[in-house]
Short mmCIF file of C-alpha atoms in Angstrom, two decimals:
data_model
loop_
_atom_site.label_atom_id
_atom_site.label_comp_id
_atom_site.label_asym_id
_atom_site.label_seq_id
_atom_site.Cartn_x
_atom_site.Cartn_y
_atom_site.Cartn_z
CA MET E 1 0.00 0.00 0.00
CA ALA E 2 1.42 3.36 -1.06
CA GLU E 3 1.76 6.14 1.48
CA ILE E 4 1.91 9.90 0.96
CA GLU E 5 3.38 11.92 3.80
CA ALA E 6 3.19 15.68 4.27
CA ASP E 7 2.55 18.33 6.88
CA VAL E 8 -0.65 19.36 5.10
CA ILE E 9 -2.84 17.02 3.06
CA VAL E 10 -5.24 18.83 0.72
CA VAL E 11 -8.10 17.05 -1.06
CA GLY E 12 -9.10 19.01 -4.17
CA SER E 13 -7.07 21.29 -6.41
CA GLY E 14 -9.57 24.06 -7.19
CA VAL E 15 -9.19 27.66 -6.08
CA ALA E 16 -9.60 26.92 -2.34
CA GLY E 17 -7.15 24.03 -2.20
CA ALA E 18 -4.65 25.69 -4.53
CA LEU E 19 -4.52 28.96 -2.59
CA LEU E 20 -4.14 27.13 0.72
CA ALA E 21 -1.46 24.85 -0.71
CA ALA E 22 0.51 27.77 -2.11
CA ARG E 23 0.40 29.66 1.20
CA ALA E 24 1.49 26.62 3.19
CA ALA E 25 4.27 25.67 0.75
CA GLU E 26 5.57 29.24 0.67
CA ALA E 27 5.73 29.10 4.48
CA GLY E 28 8.05 26.10 4.26
CA LEU E 29 5.54 23.34 5.00
CA LYS E 30 5.45 20.07 3.13
CA VAL E 31 2.18 19.91 1.18
CA ALA E 32 0.49 17.13 -0.79
CA ILE E 33 -2.61 17.69 -2.93
CA LEU E 34 -4.88 14.79 -3.90
CA GLU E 35 -6.87 15.38 -7.09
CA ALA E 36 -9.21 12.80 -8.60
CA GLY E 37 -8.93 14.18 -12.12
CA PRO E 38 -6.09 14.49 -14.63
CA ARG E 39 -3.97 17.46 -15.61
CA VAL E 40 -5.39 19.49 -18.49
CA ASP E 41 -3.49 20.32 -21.65
CA ARG E 42 -4.84 23.74 -22.63
CA VAL E 43 -4.24 23.32 -26.37
CA GLU E 44 -6.01 19.98 -26.40
CA ALA E 45 -8.89 21.37 -24.30
CA VAL E 46 -9.41 24.25 -26.75
CA GLN E 47 -9.40 21.82 -29.67
CA ARG E 48 -11.97 19.56 -27.97
CA TYR E 49 -14.20 22.57 -27.45
CA TRP E 50 -13.89 23.62 -31.10
CA ASP E 51 -14.64 20.08 -32.25
CA ALA E 52 -17.57 19.44 -29.88
CA LEU E 53 -20.96 19.16 -31.55
CA ILE E 54 -22.67 19.97 -28.23
CA LYS E 55 -20.86 22.96 -26.74
CA VAL E 56 -21.40 22.99 -22.99
CA PRO E 57 -19.09 24.00 -20.12
CA GLU E 58 -17.76 20.45 -19.83
CA SER E 59 -16.98 20.02 -23.56
CA PRO E 60 -13.19 20.41 -23.14
CA TYR E 61 -13.15 18.21 -20.03
CA PRO E 62 -15.15 15.04 -20.72
CA PRO E 63 -15.81 12.89 -17.65
CA THR E 64 -14.00 9.60 -17.38
CA ARG E 65 -14.81 6.48 -15.40
CA GLU E 66 -11.97 7.26 -12.99
CA ALA E 67 -13.03 10.91 -12.43
CA ASP E 68 -16.72 11.10 -13.24
CA HIS E 69 -18.59 14.37 -12.85
CA PRO E 70 -21.94 15.83 -13.99
CA VAL E 71 -22.42 17.35 -17.43
CA THR E 72 -24.78 20.21 -18.25
CA HIS E 73 -26.74 18.47 -21.00
CA ASP E 74 -27.21 15.22 -18.99
CA ARG E 75 -27.07 15.86 -15.26
CA HIS E 76 -28.62 12.47 -14.53
CA TYR E 77 -25.42 10.92 -15.89
CA TRP E 78 -23.80 11.50 -12.47
CA TYR E 79 -26.36 12.94 -10.07
CA ARG E 80 -29.14 10.78 -8.68
CA GLN E 81 -31.98 13.25 -8.16
CA SER E 82 -34.87 12.94 -5.73
CA GLY E 83 -36.54 16.25 -6.64
CA PRO E 84 -39.00 17.79 -6.43
CA ASP E 85 -36.93 20.29 -8.47
CA GLU E 86 -33.87 19.46 -10.52
CA PHE E 87 -30.48 20.62 -9.29
CA LYS E 88 -28.84 22.03 -12.41
CA SER E 89 -25.32 23.14 -11.58
CA THR E 90 -22.21 21.10 -12.31
CA TYR E 91 -18.51 20.93 -11.50
CA LEU E 92 -15.28 19.41 -12.84
CA LYS E 93 -12.75 16.87 -11.64
CA VAL E 94 -9.46 18.02 -13.14
CA VAL E 95 -6.27 19.57 -11.81
CA GLY E 96 -7.33 23.17 -11.25
CA GLY E 97 -10.95 22.25 -10.61
CA THR E 98 -13.93 24.16 -11.89
CA THR E 99 -11.91 27.36 -12.32
CA TRP E 100 -11.11 25.99 -15.77
CA HIS E 101 -14.63 26.85 -16.94
CA TRP E 102 -15.72 29.60 -14.52
CA LEU E 103 -16.82 32.94 -15.98
CA GLY E 104 -14.30 34.95 -13.96
CA THR E 105 -16.69 37.24 -12.06
CA CYS E 106 -15.06 38.46 -8.83
CA LEU E 107 -17.68 40.29 -6.78
CA ARG E 108 -17.45 40.71 -3.03
CA PHE E 109 -20.43 40.09 -0.80
CA VAL E 110 -22.06 43.27 0.51
CA PRO E 111 -21.85 43.82 4.30
CA ASN E 112 -25.49 42.98 4.99
CA ASP E 113 -25.11 39.58 3.35
CA PHE E 114 -23.41 38.43 6.54
CA ARG E 115 -26.37 39.53 8.72
CA LEU E 116 -29.40 38.19 6.85
CA LYS E 117 -31.11 36.84 9.97
CA SER E 118 -30.45 39.89 12.17
CA LEU E 119 -31.55 42.42 9.58
CA TYR E 120 -34.27 40.65 7.62
CA GLY E 121 -35.35 37.66 9.72
CA ARG E 122 -34.32 35.18 7.03
CA GLY E 123 -31.75 32.40 6.91
CA LEU E 124 -29.02 32.87 9.46
CA ASP E 125 -26.07 35.15 10.19
CA TRP E 126 -22.49 34.26 9.36
CA PRO E 127 -20.03 33.83 12.24
CA VAL E 128 -17.76 36.37 10.53
CA SER E 129 -18.57 39.91 9.39
CA TYR E 130 -17.70 41.83 6.27
CA ALA E 131 -15.12 43.75 8.32
CA ASP E 132 -13.49 40.44 9.34
CA LEU E 133 -13.22 39.35 5.73
CA GLU E 134 -12.44 42.67 4.01
CA PRO E 135 -8.63 42.49 4.27
CA PHE E 136 -8.71 38.97 2.86
CA TYR E 137 -10.93 40.08 -0.03
CA GLY E 138 -8.12 42.48 -0.94
CA GLU E 139 -5.53 39.70 -0.68
CA ALA E 140 -7.70 37.42 -2.80
CA GLU E 141 -8.08 40.07 -5.50
CA ASP E 142 -4.31 40.44 -5.61
CA GLU E 143 -3.66 36.68 -5.68
CA ILE E 144 -6.21 36.01 -8.42
CA GLY E 145 -5.39 39.18 -10.32
CA VAL E 146 -8.71 40.99 -10.47
CA SER E 147 -9.37 43.77 -12.97
CA GLY E 148 -11.87 46.29 -11.67
CA ASP E 149 -12.85 49.92 -11.22
CA SER E 150 -11.48 50.92 -7.81
CA ALA E 151 -13.68 54.03 -7.79
CA GLU E 152 -16.81 51.82 -7.77
CA PRO E 153 -17.19 49.89 -4.49
CA LEU E 154 -20.40 48.24 -5.74
CA GLY E 155 -21.84 48.31 -2.22
CA SER E 156 -18.73 46.73 -0.65
CA PRO E 157 -16.33 49.23 1.02
CA ARG E 158 -12.70 48.76 0.00
CA SER E 159 -9.39 49.35 1.77
CA ARG E 160 -7.19 48.82 -1.29
CA ALA E 161 -7.35 49.25 -5.05
CA TYR E 162 -7.79 46.46 -7.54
CA PRO E 163 -4.45 45.24 -8.89
CA MET E 164 -5.48 46.06 -12.47
CA GLU E 165 -7.72 48.50 -14.27
CA ALA E 166 -11.17 47.26 -15.26
CA ILE E 167 -11.81 45.27 -18.41
CA PRO E 168 -13.37 47.88 -20.75
CA GLN E 169 -17.11 47.83 -21.11
CA THR E 170 -18.36 46.73 -24.51
CA TYR E 171 -20.47 48.75 -26.93
CA LEU E 172 -23.39 46.60 -25.81
CA ASP E 173 -22.70 47.49 -22.15
CA ARG E 174 -22.61 51.18 -22.97
CA SER E 175 -25.87 50.86 -24.88
CA PHE E 176 -27.52 49.49 -21.74
CA ALA E 177 -25.91 52.20 -19.58
CA THR E 178 -27.19 54.97 -21.86
CA ALA E 179 -30.71 53.57 -22.01
CA LEU E 180 -30.86 53.12 -18.23
CA ALA E 181 -29.14 56.37 -17.21
CA GLU E 182 -32.26 57.87 -15.60
CA SER E 183 -33.84 54.63 -14.44
CA GLY E 184 -32.15 53.88 -11.13
CA TYR E 185 -30.57 50.75 -12.59
CA GLU E 186 -26.82 51.27 -12.25
CA VAL E 187 -24.83 49.58 -15.02
CA ARG E 188 -21.25 49.08 -13.82
CA ALA E 189 -18.16 47.24 -15.01
CA THR E 190 -17.91 43.82 -13.40
CA PRO E 191 -14.72 42.99 -11.45
CA GLN E 192 -13.16 40.01 -13.17
CA GLY E 193 -10.42 37.48 -12.52
CA ARG E 194 -8.82 38.07 -15.89
CA ASN E 195 -5.92 40.25 -16.84
CA SER E 196 -6.69 43.60 -18.42
CA ALA E 197 -2.92 43.87 -19.01
CA PRO E 198 -0.06 41.37 -18.90
CA ARG E 199 0.61 40.24 -15.32
CA ASP E 200 2.33 37.30 -13.62
CA ASP E 201 3.58 35.89 -16.91
CA ARG E 202 0.04 35.75 -18.28
CA PRO E 203 -1.23 37.92 -21.15
CA GLY E 204 -4.05 40.41 -21.10
CA CYS E 205 -7.51 39.37 -22.25
CA CYS E 206 -7.72 39.19 -26.04
CA GLY E 207 -11.52 38.79 -26.22
CA SER E 208 -11.69 35.18 -27.37
CA ALA E 209 -15.30 34.98 -26.12
CA SER E 210 -14.88 31.45 -24.79
CA CYS E 211 -14.32 32.20 -21.08
CA ILE E 212 -16.83 29.45 -20.47
CA PRO E 213 -15.54 26.81 -21.05
CA VAL E 214 -11.86 27.64 -21.65
CA CYS E 215 -9.61 30.66 -21.98
CA PRO E 216 -7.16 29.75 -24.75
CA VAL E 217 -4.37 32.04 -23.48
CA GLN E 218 -4.87 31.89 -19.66
CA ALA E 219 -5.65 35.58 -19.38
CA LYS E 220 -8.48 34.35 -17.15
CA TYR E 221 -7.27 33.03 -13.82
CA ASP E 222 -7.51 29.35 -13.03
CA ALA E 223 -6.21 27.48 -10.00
CA THR E 224 -3.25 25.98 -11.86
CA VAL E 225 -1.62 29.40 -11.29
CA HIS E 226 -1.35 28.70 -7.56
CA LEU E 227 -0.74 24.99 -7.99
CA SER E 228 2.33 25.89 -10.03
CA ARG E 229 3.50 28.29 -7.32
CA ALA E 230 2.99 25.57 -4.72
CA GLU E 231 4.93 23.04 -6.78
CA VAL E 232 7.84 25.46 -7.19
CA LYS E 233 8.01 25.57 -3.37
CA GLY E 234 8.01 21.80 -3.10
CA ALA E 235 4.33 20.83 -2.94
CA ALA E 236 3.34 17.58 -4.65
CA VAL E 237 0.20 17.39 -6.80
CA HIS E 238 -1.04 13.80 -7.04
CA ASP E 239 -3.41 13.75 -9.99
CA ARG E 240 -5.74 10.83 -10.75
CA THR E 241 -5.71 10.10 -7.01
CA THR E 242 -9.22 9.88 -5.54
CA ALA E 243 -9.77 10.34 -1.81
CA THR E 244 -12.21 7.65 -0.71
CA PHE E 245 -12.23 7.58 3.10
CA VAL E 246 -11.23 9.79 6.03
CA GLU E 247 -9.76 7.81 8.94
CA ILE E 248 -10.34 9.09 12.47
CA GLY E 249 -7.98 8.11 15.28
CA PRO E 250 -8.81 7.45 18.94
CA ASP E 251 -7.94 11.08 19.76
CA ARG E 252 -10.72 12.27 17.37
CA LYS E 253 -8.11 13.68 15.03
CA VAL E 254 -7.87 12.69 11.37
CA ALA E 255 -5.22 10.00 11.12
CA ALA E 256 -5.12 9.58 7.32
CA ILE E 257 -7.06 9.87 4.11
CA ARG E 258 -7.32 6.73 2.02
CA PHE E 259 -7.04 7.05 -1.74
CA LYS E 260 -7.38 4.88 -4.84
CA ARG E 261 -6.02 5.21 -8.36
CA PRO E 262 -7.29 3.93 -11.72
CA ASP E 263 -4.41 1.45 -12.05
CA GLY E 264 -5.81 -0.41 -9.04
CA SER E 265 -3.27 0.89 -6.55
CA GLU E 266 -4.37 2.43 -3.28
CA GLY E 267 -2.84 3.98 -0.21
CA ARG E 268 -3.02 6.42 2.68
CA ALA E 269 -2.10 10.09 2.93
CA VAL E 270 -0.86 11.00 6.39
CA GLY E 271 -0.11 14.41 7.80
CA LYS E 272 -0.61 16.84 10.65
CA ALA E 273 -3.41 18.96 9.12
CA PHE E 274 -6.02 17.82 6.62
CA VAL E 275 -7.98 20.10 4.30
CA ILE E 276 -11.06 18.98 2.36
CA ALA E 277 -11.54 21.39 -0.54
CA ALA E 278 -13.50 19.20 -2.93
CA HIS E 279 -16.46 21.50 -3.70
CA ALA E 280 -19.94 21.30 -2.19
CA ILE E 281 -21.00 17.95 -3.68
CA GLU E 282 -17.83 15.88 -3.38
CA THR E 283 -16.96 17.21 0.11
CA PRO E 284 -20.13 15.86 1.80
CA ARG E 285 -19.94 12.74 -0.34
CA LEU E 286 -16.49 11.95 1.07
CA LEU E 287 -17.37 12.88 4.65
CA LEU E 288 -20.64 10.92 4.66
CA HIS E 289 -18.96 7.86 3.16
CA SER E 290 -16.32 7.87 5.93
CA ARG E 291 -18.57 6.10 8.42
CA SER E 292 -16.99 4.05 11.17
CA GLU E 293 -17.76 2.91 14.68
CA ALA E 294 -16.34 6.22 15.91
CA THR E 295 -18.23 8.27 13.31
CA PRO E 296 -21.52 6.45 12.59
CA ASN E 297 -23.00 9.49 10.77
CA GLY E 298 -19.82 10.21 8.84
CA VAL E 299 -16.84 12.40 9.57
CA ALA E 300 -17.40 15.94 10.95
CA ASN E 301 -21.11 15.24 11.20
CA SER E 302 -22.10 15.27 14.88
CA SER E 303 -24.38 18.19 13.95
CA ASP E 304 -26.11 16.20 11.18
CA GLN E 305 -25.45 19.19 8.91
CA VAL E 306 -23.05 17.55 6.43
CA GLY E 307 -24.77 17.49 3.06
CA ARG E 308 -27.65 19.72 4.17
CA ASN E 309 -28.55 23.28 3.08
CA LEU E 310 -27.58 22.82 -0.56
CA MET E 311 -27.99 26.09 -2.45
CA ASP E 312 -27.34 27.64 -5.86
CA HIS E 313 -28.21 30.97 -7.43
CA PRO E 314 -31.29 29.91 -9.42
CA SER E 315 -31.19 32.18 -12.43
CA GLN E 316 -33.80 33.89 -14.57
CA LEU E 317 -32.76 34.06 -18.20
CA SER E 318 -34.42 36.56 -20.58
CA TRP E 319 -33.54 37.66 -24.09
CA ALA E 320 -34.75 40.08 -26.73
CA LEU E 321 -34.04 41.70 -30.09
CA THR E 322 -32.99 45.35 -30.00
CA ASP E 323 -34.30 47.95 -32.42
CA ARG E 324 -30.78 48.86 -33.53
CA PRO E 325 -27.43 47.01 -33.57
CA VAL E 326 -25.60 46.64 -30.25
CA TRP E 327 -22.95 44.23 -31.58
CA PRO E 328 -22.87 41.27 -29.17
CA TYR E 329 -20.69 38.14 -29.47
CA ARG E 330 -17.48 40.06 -28.72
CA GLY E 331 -15.15 40.06 -25.74
CA PRO E 332 -15.58 38.19 -22.44
CA LEU E 333 -19.03 36.65 -22.01
CA SER E 334 -20.03 39.35 -19.52
CA THR E 335 -18.26 42.60 -18.65
CA SER E 336 -21.01 44.57 -16.89
CA GLY E 337 -23.96 44.10 -14.59
CA ILE E 338 -26.57 45.88 -12.49
CA GLU E 339 -25.24 45.60 -8.94
CA ASN E 340 -27.41 47.98 -6.90
CA LEU E 341 -30.28 45.49 -6.43
CA ARG E 342 -28.41 43.11 -4.12
CA ASP E 343 -29.65 44.47 -0.80
CA GLY E 344 -32.72 46.15 0.65
CA SER E 345 -35.73 45.69 2.90
CA PHE E 346 -37.36 43.56 0.19
CA ARG E 347 -35.16 40.71 1.46
CA THR E 348 -37.73 40.10 4.18
CA GLU E 349 -40.08 38.90 1.41
CA ARG E 350 -37.98 37.69 -1.53
CA GLY E 351 -34.48 36.84 -2.58
CA ALA E 352 -32.11 39.60 -3.64
CA LEU E 353 -30.66 39.51 -7.13
CA ARG E 354 -27.83 40.71 -9.29
CA VAL E 355 -28.22 41.21 -13.03
CA GLU E 356 -25.57 39.95 -15.42
CA ILE E 357 -25.55 41.64 -18.84
CA GLY E 358 -24.40 39.13 -21.44
CA ASN E 359 -22.07 39.82 -24.35
CA ASP E 360 -22.89 36.38 -25.73
CA GLY E 361 -26.14 37.30 -27.43
CA TRP E 362 -28.57 34.42 -27.63
CA SER E 363 -25.96 31.67 -27.30
CA TRP E 364 -27.10 30.56 -23.85
CA PRO E 365 -30.88 30.64 -24.31
CA THR E 366 -31.18 29.48 -27.93
CA GLY E 367 -27.80 28.35 -29.23
CA ALA E 368 -28.24 31.08 -31.83
CA PRO E 369 -24.89 30.75 -33.66
CA ILE E 370 -26.06 27.31 -34.81
CA THR E 371 -29.85 27.55 -34.70
CA LEU E 372 -30.26 30.96 -36.36
CA PRO E 373 -28.71 30.02 -39.74
CA GLU E 374 -30.81 26.84 -39.77
CA ASP E 375 -33.95 28.89 -39.17
CA PHE E 376 -33.17 31.34 -41.98
CA VAL E 377 -32.29 28.54 -44.40
CA ARG E 378 -35.65 26.92 -43.68
CA ARG E 379 -37.25 30.23 -44.63
CA GLY E 380 -35.57 29.95 -48.03
CA LEU E 381 -32.76 32.49 -47.59
CA ARG E 382 -29.53 31.82 -49.50
CA GLY E 383 -26.32 33.59 -50.47
CA PRO E 384 -26.11 37.37 -49.94
CA ALA E 385 -29.65 37.52 -48.60
CA LEU E 386 -28.78 34.94 -45.93
CA ASP E 387 -25.59 36.80 -45.00
CA ALA E 388 -27.43 40.10 -44.67
CA ALA E 389 -30.22 38.60 -42.56
CA LEU E 390 -27.74 36.90 -40.22
CA ARG E 391 -25.67 40.06 -39.82
CA ASP E 392 -28.71 42.19 -39.05
CA HIS E 393 -30.39 39.78 -36.67
CA ALA E 394 -27.30 38.67 -34.74
CA SER E 395 -26.15 42.28 -34.24
CA ARG E 396 -29.30 42.94 -32.18
CA HIS E 397 -29.27 39.99 -29.76
CA VAL E 398 -29.30 40.80 -26.05
CA ARG E 399 -29.77 38.67 -22.96
CA LEU E 400 -29.96 39.21 -19.21
CA ALA E 401 -29.48 36.70 -16.41
CA SER E 402 -30.48 37.48 -12.83
CA LEU E 403 -28.86 35.40 -10.09
CA ILE E 404 -31.31 34.92 -7.22
CA GLU E 405 -30.53 34.55 -3.54
CA GLN E 406 -31.62 31.18 -2.15
CA LEU E 407 -32.17 30.42 1.53
CA PRO E 408 -30.65 27.42 3.31
CA ASP E 409 -33.09 24.54 3.70
CA PRO E 410 -31.96 21.42 5.60
CA ASP E 411 -34.09 19.25 3.33
CA ASN E 412 -32.12 20.41 0.29
CA ARG E 413 -29.27 18.01 0.66
CA VAL E 414 -26.63 15.68 -0.70
CA THR E 415 -26.75 12.08 0.53
CA LEU E 416 -25.31 8.79 -0.71
CA ASP E 417 -27.20 6.78 -3.30
CA ALA E 418 -28.20 3.34 -2.11
CA ASP E 419 -27.68 1.59 -5.45
CA ASP E 420 -25.00 3.16 -7.64
CA GLN E 421 -21.28 3.51 -6.92
CA ASP E 422 -18.25 4.81 -8.77
CA MET E 423 -15.38 2.53 -9.80
CA TYR E 424 -13.82 2.93 -6.34
CA GLY E 425 -16.89 1.77 -4.45
CA VAL E 426 -18.01 5.21 -3.23
CA PRO E 427 -21.78 5.75 -3.63
CA LEU E 428 -22.85 8.38 -6.15
CA PRO E 429 -24.36 11.62 -4.86
CA ARG E 430 -28.12 11.66 -4.40
CA ILE E 431 -29.62 15.15 -4.39
CA ALA E 432 -32.91 16.38 -2.94
CA TYR E 433 -33.64 19.94 -4.04
CA ARG E 434 -36.59 22.33 -3.93
CA LEU E 435 -36.99 26.00 -4.69
CA ASP E 436 -38.94 27.74 -1.93
CA ASP E 437 -41.31 30.68 -2.30
CA TYR E 438 -38.53 33.13 -1.34
CA ALA E 439 -36.46 32.17 -4.39
CA LYS E 440 -39.52 31.94 -6.65
CA ALA E 441 -40.52 35.47 -5.66
CA GLY E 442 -37.02 36.60 -6.58
CA LEU E 443 -37.34 34.95 -10.00
CA ALA E 444 -40.68 36.69 -10.55
CA ALA E 445 -39.14 40.05 -9.61
CA ALA E 446 -36.33 39.37 -12.07
CA ARG E 447 -38.78 38.78 -14.93
CA GLU E 448 -40.49 42.10 -14.22
CA LEU E 449 -37.14 43.86 -14.01
CA HIS E 450 -35.92 42.33 -17.28
CA ALA E 451 -39.09 43.40 -19.07
CA ASP E 452 -38.62 46.96 -17.81
CA VAL E 453 -34.96 47.06 -18.85
CA PHE E 454 -35.77 45.73 -22.31
CA ARG E 455 -38.55 48.29 -22.70
CA ARG E 456 -36.17 51.13 -21.87
CA LEU E 457 -33.53 49.72 -24.20
CA GLY E 458 -35.95 49.46 -27.12
CA THR E 459 -36.55 45.83 -28.02
CA SER E 460 -38.99 43.36 -29.49
CA GLU E 461 -39.36 39.57 -29.31
CA VAL E 462 -38.88 39.62 -25.53
CA ARG E 463 -38.77 36.15 -24.03
CA HIS E 464 -38.40 34.87 -20.49
CA ASP E 465 -37.28 31.31 -19.84
CA PRO E 466 -40.20 29.65 -18.02
CA ASP E 467 -37.83 27.51 -15.98
CA PHE E 468 -34.92 28.57 -13.78
CA LYS E 469 -31.33 27.91 -14.79
CA GLY E 470 -28.44 26.77 -12.64
CA ALA E 471 -25.71 29.33 -12.10
CA GLY E 472 -22.94 26.77 -11.56
CA HIS E 473 -22.66 28.01 -7.96
CA ILE E 474 -22.87 25.00 -5.64
CA ILE E 475 -23.16 26.34 -2.09
CA GLY E 476 -23.79 24.99 1.40
CA THR E 477 -23.55 21.35 2.62
CA ALA E 478 -20.85 21.92 5.30
CA ARG E 479 -21.76 25.26 6.78
CA MET E 480 -19.73 27.35 9.18
CA GLY E 481 -21.03 28.56 12.52
CA ASP E 482 -20.10 29.11 16.16
CA ASN E 483 -22.51 26.50 17.55
CA PRO E 484 -21.24 22.92 17.05
CA ALA E 485 -24.81 21.64 17.27
CA HIS E 486 -25.78 23.49 14.09
CA ALA E 487 -22.59 23.81 12.05
CA VAL E 488 -19.87 21.62 10.53
CA VAL E 489 -16.93 24.02 10.87
CA ASP E 490 -16.14 27.07 12.97
CA ARG E 491 -15.23 30.60 11.84
CA ASP E 492 -11.69 29.41 10.98
CA LEU E 493 -13.19 26.58 8.87
CA ARG E 494 -11.94 24.01 11.39
CA SER E 495 -14.19 21.02 12.02
CA HIS E 496 -16.04 21.23 15.32
CA ASP E 497 -15.49 17.46 15.70
CA HIS E 498 -11.89 16.96 14.58
CA PRO E 499 -9.29 19.60 15.51
CA ASN E 500 -6.89 18.92 12.61
CA LEU E 501 -9.56 18.84 9.88
CA PHE E 502 -10.56 21.89 7.83
CA VAL E 503 -13.20 22.28 5.12
CA LEU E 504 -12.70 24.96 2.46
CA GLY E 505 -14.86 26.17 -0.40
CA SER E 506 -18.42 27.32 -0.96
CA ALA E 507 -19.67 24.30 1.03
CA VAL E 508 -19.06 26.36 4.20
CA PHE E 509 -21.29 29.31 3.19
CA PRO E 510 -24.21 29.63 5.65
CA THR E 511 -26.23 31.61 3.06
CA SER E 512 -25.88 32.23 -0.66
CA ALA E 513 -26.25 36.03 -1.04
CA THR E 514 -26.05 37.00 -4.74
CA ALA E 515 -22.36 37.37 -5.57
CA ASN E 516 -20.64 34.72 -7.64
CA PRO E 517 -18.87 32.73 -4.90
CA THR E 518 -15.27 32.37 -6.09
CA LEU E 519 -13.82 35.54 -4.57
CA THR E 520 -15.41 34.78 -1.19
CA ILE E 521 -14.11 31.20 -1.38
CA ALA E 522 -10.64 32.64 -1.97
CA ALA E 523 -10.89 35.17 0.86
CA LEU E 524 -12.10 32.56 3.36
CA SER E 525 -9.33 30.17 2.29
CA LEU E 526 -6.64 32.80 2.78
CA ARG E 527 -8.13 33.65 6.17
CA ALA E 528 -8.09 29.96 7.18
CA ALA E 529 -4.47 29.46 6.10
CA GLY E 530 -3.14 30.81 9.38
CA ALA E 531 -5.17 28.33 11.43
CA VAL E 532 -4.12 25.42 9.21
CA MET E 533 -0.43 26.30 9.52
CA ALA E 534 -0.73 26.83 13.28
CA THR E 535 -2.21 23.33 13.58
CA VAL E 536 0.85 21.86 11.87
CA LYS E 537 3.21 23.71 14.20
CA ALA E 538 1.25 22.98 17.39
#
């Protein structure tokens, strides 16, 4: 049986695990990272995306038997769903994690997001405040390399400037801003984890318009940036190495993490501190599977909260045809949004929302680059007439997506399927998920808002998707809190049950708020690094 030894054992190589690993390695600690998936060759990934007949976020990263994961166009391939609603967001198992196909949005939470229960009587409060996290937001922006407008706090007070100037707003963005100038809807440049200028040996954004699913030049940040830094300092990344079981010793500390590999080999990873950073589906799956006489409900689960309170940002998608060209399909997929609707007294009644303005035209709702030519050909258009019709129609495509706040619900949860297992004998994730009236009211408010925005912009053919979309933001399932009876980890992301075990990532979020979660994941991970390193040295 193989054995991996290190001071810090990290499970998962996405943004949380990579940042923690880099910090620990730079501090002189021996670090080992276990990643179920393979390393990604960027050139090959881009080619797979170009060649894919069905272009979805997972196209460059097809699941394999040894590192299976959900896919957007067939979520039942991996998830076992109990309903009543379908959980629609996915993730990757590759070195670098889901940052390979994230959009790049780097918004902070607003201060009141941490006090939802105190202020609005909904959900629960976080055990940390915005003030506690603000310095680490700044560090995270610097580590990721965020481009943003430092003069626009977007509701989140700042103590330092962004490391780079904002990605310029597109002509489409400016068209929205002009139309909404007197409306109260504030169109602002979105802070993004992509270079607006060369930085850290990575080029500036060249507008390839394929941020999801792959940036061909790595102008957009992905976690391999920090994995490389960790490796330079001596960390070891063990790819195609799947963590299958967490062993607990008689002192209630984690003794080892068992792993298996596709060649049939298996072993144990032993260390002084253990970090589970495997996203909000795989983290509870691993913890729940690690049942023993000492942990009959699974590891870190004396509270019975592991796997519970699964959240996303259920999204309302709407699209329309403008009266004049606004020239979409250029630049990053989104460079602006409406950010002044994320907080207010309405949160007592419905979920808050943020509005993403898309540069990708009708690609998401209709697959227009493929479906539009087919439609015009069926109408009999050919040659120059077809070219002219395509140019005119496509130049006027606009879409909005509102990300809705969802409340924690203990019945929305990840459990272990009773029938199906992966190749290593670990049960597949079974998901129970339901949208409550709070989220549904937020979706309804978004449809009204979208209709108003489109009216002010000057559009026709307005359509609202009748069903919600997944935002790709998997949140909850191992929440943080001060009370061990109701939380999995404490404010330092240390397990209440096992003093040398930490859980990182969006799994620890007590509530969802409206901001895309990556920057907050990064800030929390950087904040937890001190506690992890102190555990090693204790």
